[in-house]
Structure formats: structure tokens, C-alpha cells
XYZ file of C-alpha atoms in Angstrom:
504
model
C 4.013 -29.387 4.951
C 4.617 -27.996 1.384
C 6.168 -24.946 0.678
C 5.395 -22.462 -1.552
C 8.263 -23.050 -4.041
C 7.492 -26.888 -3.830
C 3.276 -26.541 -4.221
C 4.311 -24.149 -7.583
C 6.601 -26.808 -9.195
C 3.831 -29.385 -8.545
C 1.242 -27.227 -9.840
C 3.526 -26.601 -13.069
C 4.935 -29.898 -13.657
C 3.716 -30.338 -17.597
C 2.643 -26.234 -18.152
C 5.505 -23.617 -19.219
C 4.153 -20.192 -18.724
C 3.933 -17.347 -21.262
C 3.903 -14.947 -18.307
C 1.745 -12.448 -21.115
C -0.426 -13.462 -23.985
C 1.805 -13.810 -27.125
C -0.506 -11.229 -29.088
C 0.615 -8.828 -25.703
C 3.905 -9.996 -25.307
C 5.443 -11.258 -28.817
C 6.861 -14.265 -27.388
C 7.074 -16.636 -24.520
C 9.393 -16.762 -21.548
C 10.020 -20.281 -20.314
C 11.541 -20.610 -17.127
C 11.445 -23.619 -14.877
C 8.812 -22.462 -11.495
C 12.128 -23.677 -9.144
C 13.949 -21.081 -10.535
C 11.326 -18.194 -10.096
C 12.026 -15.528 -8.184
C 8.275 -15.197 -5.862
C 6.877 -12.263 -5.202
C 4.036 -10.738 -2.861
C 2.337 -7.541 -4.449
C 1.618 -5.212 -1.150
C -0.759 -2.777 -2.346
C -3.210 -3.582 -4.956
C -4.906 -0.376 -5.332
C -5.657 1.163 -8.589
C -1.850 1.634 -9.130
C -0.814 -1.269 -8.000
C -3.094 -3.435 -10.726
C -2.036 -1.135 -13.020
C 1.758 -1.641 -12.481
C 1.262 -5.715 -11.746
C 1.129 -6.807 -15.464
C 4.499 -5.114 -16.015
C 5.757 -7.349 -13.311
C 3.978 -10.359 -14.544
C 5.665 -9.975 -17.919
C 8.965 -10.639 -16.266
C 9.340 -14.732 -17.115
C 11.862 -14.890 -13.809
C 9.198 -13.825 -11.824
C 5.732 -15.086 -10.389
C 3.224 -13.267 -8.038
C 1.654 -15.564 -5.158
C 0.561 -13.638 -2.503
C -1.402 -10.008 -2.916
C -1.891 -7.549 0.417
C -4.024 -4.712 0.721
C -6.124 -3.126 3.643
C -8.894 -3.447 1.437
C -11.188 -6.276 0.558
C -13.656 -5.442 -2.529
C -13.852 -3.129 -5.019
C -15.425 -0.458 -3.405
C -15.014 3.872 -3.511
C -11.869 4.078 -5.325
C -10.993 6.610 -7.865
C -9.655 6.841 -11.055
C -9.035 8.765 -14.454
C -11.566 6.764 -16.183
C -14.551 4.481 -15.063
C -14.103 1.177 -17.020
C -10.045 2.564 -18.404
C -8.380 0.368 -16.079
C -10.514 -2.595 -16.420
C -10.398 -2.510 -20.283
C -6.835 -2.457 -19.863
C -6.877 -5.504 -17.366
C -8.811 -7.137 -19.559
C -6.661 -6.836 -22.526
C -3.812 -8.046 -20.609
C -5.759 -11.302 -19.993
C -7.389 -11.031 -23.170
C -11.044 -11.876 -22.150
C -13.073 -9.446 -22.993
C -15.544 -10.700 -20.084
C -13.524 -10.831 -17.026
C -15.170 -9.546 -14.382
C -18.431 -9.436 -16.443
C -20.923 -7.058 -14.650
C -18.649 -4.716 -12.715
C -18.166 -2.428 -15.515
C -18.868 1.604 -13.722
C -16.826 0.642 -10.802
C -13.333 1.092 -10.584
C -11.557 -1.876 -9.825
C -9.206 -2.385 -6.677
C -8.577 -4.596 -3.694
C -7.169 -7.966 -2.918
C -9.524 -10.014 -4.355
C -9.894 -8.293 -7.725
C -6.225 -8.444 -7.537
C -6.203 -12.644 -6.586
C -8.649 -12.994 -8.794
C -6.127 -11.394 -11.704
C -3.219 -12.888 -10.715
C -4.938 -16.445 -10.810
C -6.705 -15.699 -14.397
C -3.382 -14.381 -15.400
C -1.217 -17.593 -14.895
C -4.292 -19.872 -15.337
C -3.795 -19.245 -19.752
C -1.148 -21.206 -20.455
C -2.097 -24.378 -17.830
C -4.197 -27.077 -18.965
C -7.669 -26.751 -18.205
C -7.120 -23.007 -17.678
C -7.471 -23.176 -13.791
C -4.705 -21.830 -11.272
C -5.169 -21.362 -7.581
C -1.812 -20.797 -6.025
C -2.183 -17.100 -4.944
C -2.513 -16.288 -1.211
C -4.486 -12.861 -0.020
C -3.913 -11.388 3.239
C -4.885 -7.817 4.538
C -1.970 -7.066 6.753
C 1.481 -7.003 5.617
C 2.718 -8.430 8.761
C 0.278 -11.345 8.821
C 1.719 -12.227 5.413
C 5.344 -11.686 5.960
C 4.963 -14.281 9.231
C 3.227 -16.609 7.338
C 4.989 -16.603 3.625
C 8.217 -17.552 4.605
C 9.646 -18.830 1.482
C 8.803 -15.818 -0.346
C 11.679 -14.672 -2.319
C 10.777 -10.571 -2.548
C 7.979 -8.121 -1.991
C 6.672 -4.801 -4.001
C 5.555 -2.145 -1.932
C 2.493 -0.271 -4.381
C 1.428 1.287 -1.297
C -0.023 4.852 -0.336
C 3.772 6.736 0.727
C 2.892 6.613 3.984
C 3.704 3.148 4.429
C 6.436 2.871 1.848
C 9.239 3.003 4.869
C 7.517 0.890 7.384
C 6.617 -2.020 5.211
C 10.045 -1.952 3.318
C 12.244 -2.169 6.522
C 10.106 -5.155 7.769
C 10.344 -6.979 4.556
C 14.296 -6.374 4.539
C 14.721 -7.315 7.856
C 13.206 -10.892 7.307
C 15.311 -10.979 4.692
C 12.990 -10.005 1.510
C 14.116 -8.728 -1.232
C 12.286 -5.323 -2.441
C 10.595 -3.867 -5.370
C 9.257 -0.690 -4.209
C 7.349 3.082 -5.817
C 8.190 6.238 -5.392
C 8.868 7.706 -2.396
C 11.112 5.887 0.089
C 9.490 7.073 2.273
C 7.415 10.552 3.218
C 10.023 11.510 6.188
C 13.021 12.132 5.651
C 14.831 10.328 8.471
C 12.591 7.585 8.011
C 13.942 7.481 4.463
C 17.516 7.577 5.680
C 16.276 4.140 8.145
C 15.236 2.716 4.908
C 18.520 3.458 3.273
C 20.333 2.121 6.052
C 18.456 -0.757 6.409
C 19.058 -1.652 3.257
C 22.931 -1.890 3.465
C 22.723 -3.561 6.830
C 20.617 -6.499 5.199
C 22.531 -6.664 1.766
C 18.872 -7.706 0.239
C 18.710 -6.669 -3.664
C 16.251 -3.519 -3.907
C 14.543 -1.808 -6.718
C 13.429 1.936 -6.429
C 11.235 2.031 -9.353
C 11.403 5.260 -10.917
C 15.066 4.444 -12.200
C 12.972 2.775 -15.337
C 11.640 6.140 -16.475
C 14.594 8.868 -16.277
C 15.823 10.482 -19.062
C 19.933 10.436 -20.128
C 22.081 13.006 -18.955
C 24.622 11.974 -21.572
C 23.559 14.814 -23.960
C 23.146 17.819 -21.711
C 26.736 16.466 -19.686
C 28.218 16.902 -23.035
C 27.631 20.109 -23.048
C 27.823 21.410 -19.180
C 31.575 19.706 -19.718
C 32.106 21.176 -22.813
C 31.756 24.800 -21.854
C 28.734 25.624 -24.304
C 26.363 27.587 -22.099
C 29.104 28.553 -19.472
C 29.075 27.482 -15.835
C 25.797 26.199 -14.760
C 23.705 28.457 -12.581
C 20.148 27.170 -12.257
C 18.060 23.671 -12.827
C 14.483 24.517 -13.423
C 11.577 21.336 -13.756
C 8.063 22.360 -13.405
C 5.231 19.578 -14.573
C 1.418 20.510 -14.449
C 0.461 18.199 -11.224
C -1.475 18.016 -9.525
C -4.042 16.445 -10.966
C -5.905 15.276 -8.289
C -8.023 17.292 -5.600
C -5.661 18.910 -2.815
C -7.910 20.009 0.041
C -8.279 23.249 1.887
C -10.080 22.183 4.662
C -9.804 18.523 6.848
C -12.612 16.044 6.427
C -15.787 16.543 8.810
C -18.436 14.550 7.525
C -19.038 11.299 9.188
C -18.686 8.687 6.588
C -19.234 4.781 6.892
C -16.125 2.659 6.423
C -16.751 0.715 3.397
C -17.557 -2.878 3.809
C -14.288 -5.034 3.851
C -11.610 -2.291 4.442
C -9.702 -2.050 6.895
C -9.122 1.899 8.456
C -6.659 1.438 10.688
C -4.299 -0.935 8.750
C -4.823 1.597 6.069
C -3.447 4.545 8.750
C -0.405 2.150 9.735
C 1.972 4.891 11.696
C -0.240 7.842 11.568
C -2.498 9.099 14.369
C -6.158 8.321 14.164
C -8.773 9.967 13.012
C -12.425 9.117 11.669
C -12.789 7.379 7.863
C -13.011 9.742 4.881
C -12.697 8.556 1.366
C -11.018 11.630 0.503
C -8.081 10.523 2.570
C -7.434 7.415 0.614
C -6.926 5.857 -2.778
C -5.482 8.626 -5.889
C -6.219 11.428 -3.172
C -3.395 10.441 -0.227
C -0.907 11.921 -2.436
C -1.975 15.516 -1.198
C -2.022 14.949 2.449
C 1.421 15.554 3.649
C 0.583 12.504 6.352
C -0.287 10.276 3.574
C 1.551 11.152 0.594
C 4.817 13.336 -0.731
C 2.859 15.768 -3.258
C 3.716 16.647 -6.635
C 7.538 16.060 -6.214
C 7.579 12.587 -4.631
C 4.868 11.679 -7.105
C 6.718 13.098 -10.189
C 10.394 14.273 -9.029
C 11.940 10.742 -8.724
C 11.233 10.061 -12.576
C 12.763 13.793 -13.738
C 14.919 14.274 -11.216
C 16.937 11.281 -10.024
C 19.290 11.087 -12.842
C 20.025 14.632 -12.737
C 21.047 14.169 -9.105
C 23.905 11.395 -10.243
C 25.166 13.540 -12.949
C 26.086 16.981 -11.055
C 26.533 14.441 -8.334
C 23.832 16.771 -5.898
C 24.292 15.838 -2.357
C 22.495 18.030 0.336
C 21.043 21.306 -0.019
C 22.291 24.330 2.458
C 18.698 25.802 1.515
C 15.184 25.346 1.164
C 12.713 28.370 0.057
C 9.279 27.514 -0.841
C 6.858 30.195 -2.314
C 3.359 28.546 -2.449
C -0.437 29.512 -2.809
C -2.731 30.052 0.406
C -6.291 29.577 1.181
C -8.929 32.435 2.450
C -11.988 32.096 3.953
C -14.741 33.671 5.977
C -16.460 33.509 9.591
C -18.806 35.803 10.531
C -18.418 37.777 8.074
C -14.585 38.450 8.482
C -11.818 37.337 5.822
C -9.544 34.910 7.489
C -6.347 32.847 5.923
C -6.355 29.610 5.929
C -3.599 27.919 8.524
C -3.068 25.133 6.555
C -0.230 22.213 7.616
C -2.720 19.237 6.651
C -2.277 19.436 2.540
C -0.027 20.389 -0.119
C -0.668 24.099 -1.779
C -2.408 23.800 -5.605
C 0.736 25.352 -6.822
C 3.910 26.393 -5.238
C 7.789 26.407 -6.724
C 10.871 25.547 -4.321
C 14.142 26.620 -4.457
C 17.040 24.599 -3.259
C 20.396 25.712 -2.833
C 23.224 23.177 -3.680
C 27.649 24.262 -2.905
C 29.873 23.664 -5.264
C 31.429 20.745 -5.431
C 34.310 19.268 -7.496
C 34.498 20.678 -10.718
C 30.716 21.886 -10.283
C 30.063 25.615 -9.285
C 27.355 26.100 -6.701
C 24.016 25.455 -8.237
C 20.155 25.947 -7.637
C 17.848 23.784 -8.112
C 13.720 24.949 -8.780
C 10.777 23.145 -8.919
C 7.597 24.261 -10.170
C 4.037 22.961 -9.801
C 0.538 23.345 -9.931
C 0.560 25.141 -13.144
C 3.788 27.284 -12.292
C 6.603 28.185 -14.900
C 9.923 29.392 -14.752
C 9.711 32.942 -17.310
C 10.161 32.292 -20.646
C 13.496 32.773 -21.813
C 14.508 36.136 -24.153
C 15.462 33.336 -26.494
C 12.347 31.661 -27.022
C 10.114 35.174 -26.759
C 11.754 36.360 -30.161
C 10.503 33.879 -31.948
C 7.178 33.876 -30.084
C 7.767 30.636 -28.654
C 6.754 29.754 -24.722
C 7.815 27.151 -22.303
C 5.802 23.986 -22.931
C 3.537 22.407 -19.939
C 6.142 20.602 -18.586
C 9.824 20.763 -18.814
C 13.435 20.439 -17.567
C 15.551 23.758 -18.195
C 19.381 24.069 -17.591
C 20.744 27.900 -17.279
C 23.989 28.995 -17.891
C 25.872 31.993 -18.076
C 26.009 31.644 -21.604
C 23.198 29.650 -22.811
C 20.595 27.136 -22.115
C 19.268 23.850 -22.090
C 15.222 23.068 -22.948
C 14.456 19.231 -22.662
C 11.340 17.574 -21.616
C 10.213 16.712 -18.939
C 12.263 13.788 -18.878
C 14.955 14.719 -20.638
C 13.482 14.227 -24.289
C 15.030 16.143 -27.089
C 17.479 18.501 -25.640
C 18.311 21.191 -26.919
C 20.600 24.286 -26.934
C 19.021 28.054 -26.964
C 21.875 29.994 -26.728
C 23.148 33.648 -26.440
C 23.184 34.518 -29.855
C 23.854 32.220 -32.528
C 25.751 29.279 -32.356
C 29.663 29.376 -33.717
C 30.090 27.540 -36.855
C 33.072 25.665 -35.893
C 30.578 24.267 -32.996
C 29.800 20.400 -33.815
C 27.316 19.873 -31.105
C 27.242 16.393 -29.955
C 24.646 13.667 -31.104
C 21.164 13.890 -29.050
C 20.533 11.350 -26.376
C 16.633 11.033 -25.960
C 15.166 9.830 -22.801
C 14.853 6.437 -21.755
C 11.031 6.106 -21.315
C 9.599 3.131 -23.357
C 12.508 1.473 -23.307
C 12.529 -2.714 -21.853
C 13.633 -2.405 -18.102
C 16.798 -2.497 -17.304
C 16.622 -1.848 -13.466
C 14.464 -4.942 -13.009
C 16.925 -7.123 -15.032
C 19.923 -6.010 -13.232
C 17.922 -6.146 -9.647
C 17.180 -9.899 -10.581
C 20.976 -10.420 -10.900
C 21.134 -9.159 -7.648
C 18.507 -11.018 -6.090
C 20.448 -14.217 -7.877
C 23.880 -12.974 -6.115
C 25.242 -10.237 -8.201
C 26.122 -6.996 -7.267
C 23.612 -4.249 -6.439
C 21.586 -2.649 -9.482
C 22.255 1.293 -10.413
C 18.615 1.692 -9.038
C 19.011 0.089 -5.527
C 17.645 2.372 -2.610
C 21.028 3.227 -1.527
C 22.079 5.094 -4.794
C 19.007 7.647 -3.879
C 19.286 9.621 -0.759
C 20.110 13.043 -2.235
C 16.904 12.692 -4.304
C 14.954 10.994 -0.884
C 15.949 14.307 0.715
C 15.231 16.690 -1.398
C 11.194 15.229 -1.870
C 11.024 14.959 1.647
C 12.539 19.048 2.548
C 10.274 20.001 -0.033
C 7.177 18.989 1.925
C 9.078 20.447 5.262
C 9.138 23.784 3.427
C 5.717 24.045 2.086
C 4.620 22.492 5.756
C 6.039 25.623 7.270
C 5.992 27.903 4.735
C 9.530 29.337 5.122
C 12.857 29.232 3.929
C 14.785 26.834 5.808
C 18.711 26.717 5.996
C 19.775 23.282 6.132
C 22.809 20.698 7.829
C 23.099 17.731 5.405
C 25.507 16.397 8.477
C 23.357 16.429 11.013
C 19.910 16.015 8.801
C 18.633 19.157 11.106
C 17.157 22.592 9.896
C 19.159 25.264 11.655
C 16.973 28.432 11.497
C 13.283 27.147 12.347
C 12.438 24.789 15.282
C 9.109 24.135 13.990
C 10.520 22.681 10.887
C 12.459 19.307 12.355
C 9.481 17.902 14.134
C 8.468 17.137 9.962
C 11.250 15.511 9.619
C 10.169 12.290 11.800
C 6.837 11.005 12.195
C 5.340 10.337 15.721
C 4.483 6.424 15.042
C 1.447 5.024 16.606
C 1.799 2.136 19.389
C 3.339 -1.098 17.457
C 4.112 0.889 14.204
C 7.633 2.126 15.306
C 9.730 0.537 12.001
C 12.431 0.216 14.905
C 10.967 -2.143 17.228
C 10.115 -4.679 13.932
């Protein structure tokens, strides 16, 4: 029977392919199809098609085998109707592909085949290329695609851990989103599994944090004193977090299927607003804003002051009212993520570093602006990364663009500040090259899953303090919260007959 890797050389024998069009990609990328590291996309929502040309760019790679719970293009979401097809279509550069669907938002595995296949089908004689497989359940296609190389998880969170750990246990390398997972021990399995199986992974957020090099320079240097507080606040969510669970009885769309889509989690009946852009608010489906944006501000920070657990956890977070007969009531809400809320965490010293808090702010929440900044009439900006000493401070960007000192006073003359280091975002991939070095036989890359369990942890404690709403004091050892029994069972997830990642 032929193989995969075999039925790809065939296909190729006189075509090289320019994985993007050259007026996309400036220049073609020849590499021989035996020597292509293959790759099945898991997850080909409206994310996942948006992140797959990125991938497809790569010349070392090619995609043959997409995976999602869902069939056709049908309910999902998006910041603009016909954005992501335009864009789609500009990767491809045919202005008519998919001719006629224009008002729906495209998604599922067979807009995704059918994208992959138009994708690799440019540069082959006669334009036609049929050597992408579609399956609907990860499992299916990790039994039957055994020469697959690797796998990218593009996934709603809540099935970040489970599919991961069954890839790496078959072997499979992995490309995966942010979070690890949404569970914290489950997270830690994933870590773990990881080392046990040696396979190269890729935790992509790595590609967007900023440098550290600039504001290390100073921390080490003494200019705003001992460091005190990290403050990052950004202005998600922006998508609908719900105050109430999901009564209406709603059809499940043709072609999708609901309970591959709730993988571990307990049952319950359809709703669209539990799926596509919208999981990300449910803390069973997604991590909130921190998982969705934390990993890109935060990770790098984490390495630098070399965070590891926190002792604390205090969450301060908006509620919801409402009314029954007549009388005011508040909401009891452990389903979804507040609109806004900012979380303290508490971090010892440790080596050189004095003891340190860490706050993050969403929703629309700020730290106050700084006495600095008010004399000059100048306010935070939207979003932002803040470092407070006892002597100055730090203002950057989100992710790390452009800091900059705003210190006590003025500066001293004989001060030469060091040069700026701006962020990395924009910048060709590293991560990805050095993870196919890995996959190749080289060491692990700087964004492998086992470099990011302090930042895995603090996501994941996070959504255990805004579950409970209280401040929780915290064993790194043990991975246990000390002062409120409520607060481990959020920790785990109960996993649904077959689901347990243990028993894979």
C-alpha cells in the first residue's frame, strides 16, 4: 500500500513548490517532498485558516490531512463577513475561490481541504492537487495517518491538552496555540508528556513576545530601584462573555459534530454561543482574556525575572445583577469569565530578584496613571506593559514596544541609557525554524512546551480565582490551593467516559 510520504513524492515528481505565490512570498522555497516535514492541521476553524497560510509558507513543511468536528461552513463568527475570505483569497491569489459564498464566514474541514488542495495545486502542472485527507475526529486520523510527521492543535482550549498528549504519545511531533491547556494539572500532563516522549514541540506564542533585553538593562542596572510591581492590562475581551447559560433549544447545524466538539467536558444541549470565537469566555471551553492574550505579553517576562510559582492569587472582578419577582438578586456566576476583572499574583524573591507582584488587567481596566505621566497630561494608553520601581518606571507596549523610562525626577546627566530593543512582532519566525531542527534531531527550540509552565500556571490560577472569586494562597510544590477547598476541584477537569488523556 503507499504511504503518505511515498504517494507525495509521486505526485511531485517534475513540480517544485513555491509553498506561497511569489507576488505573496518574494521568492520560492524548493525542497524535495521526501524531505518534508507532514503535517495534519487539527482545528480548522476561523483561526485555524487564518493561521494555516503562515504554516504553508514554511518550504520544509506540507499540510495533508485537516480535522475538525465540523463539516461545512456553517454559524461561525468573525470580525468581518467576507475579511477572512478576501484574505484567503489573496493568499491563493484567485479572486474567485469559493465564488458564491461571499456573507458567510468561512470554516470547517472542507473549506479547509479545499484550501490546502488549491494552495499546493499553483505551482503543479495542470493546476490540480488531491493529496489532502479530512477526518472529523482526531483519533480517527491519528490511527489512520501513520506516517505523519507532526500535528497543529488550532483547537478551542478545551481540547488543547487532550489532543496534544495523544499526538505525542504516538510519537507526533506538535505545533500547538495558546493555552496548553485550560487546567492546570492537565497542563503540567502535557508538560510531562512532552519530556517523556522527547517529540520536538512548538508553543506558538513564543513568535510574538517582545525583548526583555532593554528593560533587563535597566532592572540590572539599578535605574528605577528594586522592582516592586509588573502591571499588563490589554482591552479584551472583545467577544461576548455571557451572564446567563444557554436555554434556547437550538438545532445542531448540519455536518457538525456536538459531542466531538465537547471532547472531555460534560454534556449539555447545542448552542452556537458555546462554540467558534465565543468558547474563549466559558471557563469549560476556553482560558479568557489571559490565556488568549497573556502567553504573547507575558511569557518572556516570565524567563527574564525567571517567575516560577506564585504564593498568591487575588482576583477583583465585575458581577452580574438581576431580578425575579421583583427582587434584586446577584448573579452566582462559575460558568463565564467577568467583562473586566484585574488579578494580582504574588511572586518570592528569588536569586538576585526581590519579591515581586505581578497584575493583570482586563476588560477595559487600568493600572492609575502614574504622577509622572499626569504632569504632563499624559494617560496610560489602551494597552500596556508597566514595570514599577522604587525609583522609577518602565512604560512599554503591550508587547514590549518602545520602552521607556519615566522616572522620579529627571534623569542624571552622566546616565547613558542603553540602546532600545523593540519587540519582536513582525519579525520571520524563529521558533518554527529552530522547532524544525528539532523535529530533524536537534536539540529542543527556546519555545518547546517544557520552557512554559510558570506562564501555563499562572493562565490557568487566574481562571481558578475569578471561578471562585477569592484570594487564594498557593503551594507551587504540591500544585494545591491551601486556604479554599472549593478552589482545587478547578484545577482538574472531571473527563467524560473515553476522554481521560491518561488512558490514551
Amino acid at each position: 500500500m503507499m504511504n503518505r510520504r511515498t504517494f507525495l513524492e509521486t505526485a511531485s515528481a517534475s513540480a517544485c513548490f513555491t509553498i506561497l505565490p511569489r507576488h505573496v512570498l518574494g521568492g520560492s522555497g524548493v525542497v524535495p517532498p521526501s524531505d518534508k516535514i507532514t503535517v495534519a492541521h487539527i482545528g480548522t476553524g476561523t483561526q485555524g485558516l487564518r493561521e494555516m497560510p503562515r504554516l504553508m509558507a514554511i518550504p520544509e513543511i506540507q499540510i495533508v490531512a485537516v480535522c475538525d468536528p465540523s463539516k461545512h461552513a456553517i454559524g461561525y463568527r468573525d470580525w468581518g463577513t467576507d475579511d477572512l475570505l478576501n484574505e484567503l483569497r489573496t493568499v491563493l491569489d484567485k479572486p474567485e475561490w469559493m465564488a458564491g459564498t461571499e456573507g458567510t464566514v468561512p470554516g470547517g474541514r472542507d473549506v479547509a481541504k479545499n484550501f490546502v488542495e488549491t494552495y499546493y495545486a499553483t505551482e503543479l502542472p495542470g493546476g490540480a492537487f488531491k493529496g489532502c485527507s479530512s477526518y472529523a475526529d482526531f483519533r480517527e486520523l491519528l490511527d489512520k495517518e501513520k506516517d505523519v510527521d507532526a500535528v497543529k492543535i488550532m483547537t478551542p482550549d478545551h481540547l488543547h491538552g487532550i489532543i496534544s498528549i495523544a499526538s505525542m504519545k504516538r510519537g507526533k511531533h506538535v505545533i500547538m496555540h495558546k493555552p496548553i491547556a485550560n487546567r492546570l494539572q492537565e497542563a503540567r500532563m502535557v508538560i510531562d508528556t512532552a519530556r517523556e516522549t522527547r517529540v520536538a514541540t512548538h508553543f506558538m506564542p513564543w513568535e510574538a513576545n517582545g525583548s526583555m533585553d532593554q528593560v533587563m538593562a535597566w532592572i540590572n542596572g539599578g535605574v528605577i530601584g528594586d522592582l516592586r510591581e509588573i502591571h499588563n492590562w490589554t482591552n479584551r475581551p472583545v467577544w461576548p462573555q455571557y451572564t446567563s447559560v444557554p436555554t434556547a433549544s437550538t438545532p445542531v447545524p448540519e455536518g457538525f459534530d456536538w459531542d466531538l466538539w465537547l471532547g472531555p467536558e460534560a454534556y449539555r444541549p447545542y448552542s452556537p454561543d458555546y462554540t467558534n470565537m465565543v468558547f474563549r469566555g466559558w471557563y469549560d471551553f476556553g482560558g479568557g482574556s489571559m490565556a488568549d492574550m497573556g502567553h504573547y505579553s507575558l511569557w518572556t517576562v516570565f524567563n527574564a525575572l525567571e517567575l516560577g510559582s506564585p504564593i498568591s492569587v487575588e482576583p477583583t472582578l465585575t458581577h452580574t445583577c438581576g431580578l425575579k419577582d421583583g427582587i434584586a438578586f446577584t448573579v452566582n456566576n462559575d460558568f463565564s469569565f467577568p467583562t473586566a476583572s484585574t488579578v494580582r499574583f504574588k511572586y518570592p524573591a528569588s536569586g538576585k530578584r526581590s519579591a515581586v507582584d505581578l497584575v493583570w488587567y482586563d476588560g477595559g481596566m487600568r493600572p492609575p496613571t502614574p504622577e509622572e505621566l499626569e504632569i504632563d497630561n499624559e494617560e496610560l494608553p489602551i494597552e500596556g506593559m508597566m514595570f514599577v520601581g522604587s525609583k522609577g518606571k518602565i512604560l512599554a507596549g503591550f508587547l514590549l514596544e518602545d520602552p521607556h523610562l519615566i522616572l522620579q525626577g529627571r534623569m542624571p546627566k552622566d546616565l547613558v541609557a542603553p540602546v532600545r530593543v523593540r519587540g519582536q512582532r513582525g519579525v520571520v519566525p524563529s521558533g518554527m525554524r529552530q522547532w524544525i531542527a528539532a523535529v530533524r534531531g536537534g536539540p529542543q527550540s527556546p519555545s518547546c512546551f517544557l520552557n512554559a509552565g510558570p506562564i501555563s500556571e499562572a493562565v490557568n490560577l487566574y481562571a481558578v480565582a475569578l471561578r471562585t472569586g477569592k484570594k487564594l494562597l498557593y503551594d507551587g510544590q504540591s500544585q494545591k490551593v491551601t486556604n479554599v477547598a472549593e478552589a482545587d476541584k478547578y484545577l482538574s477537569r472531571e473527563y467524560r467516559k473515553g476522554w481521560d488523556p491518561r488512558a490514551q
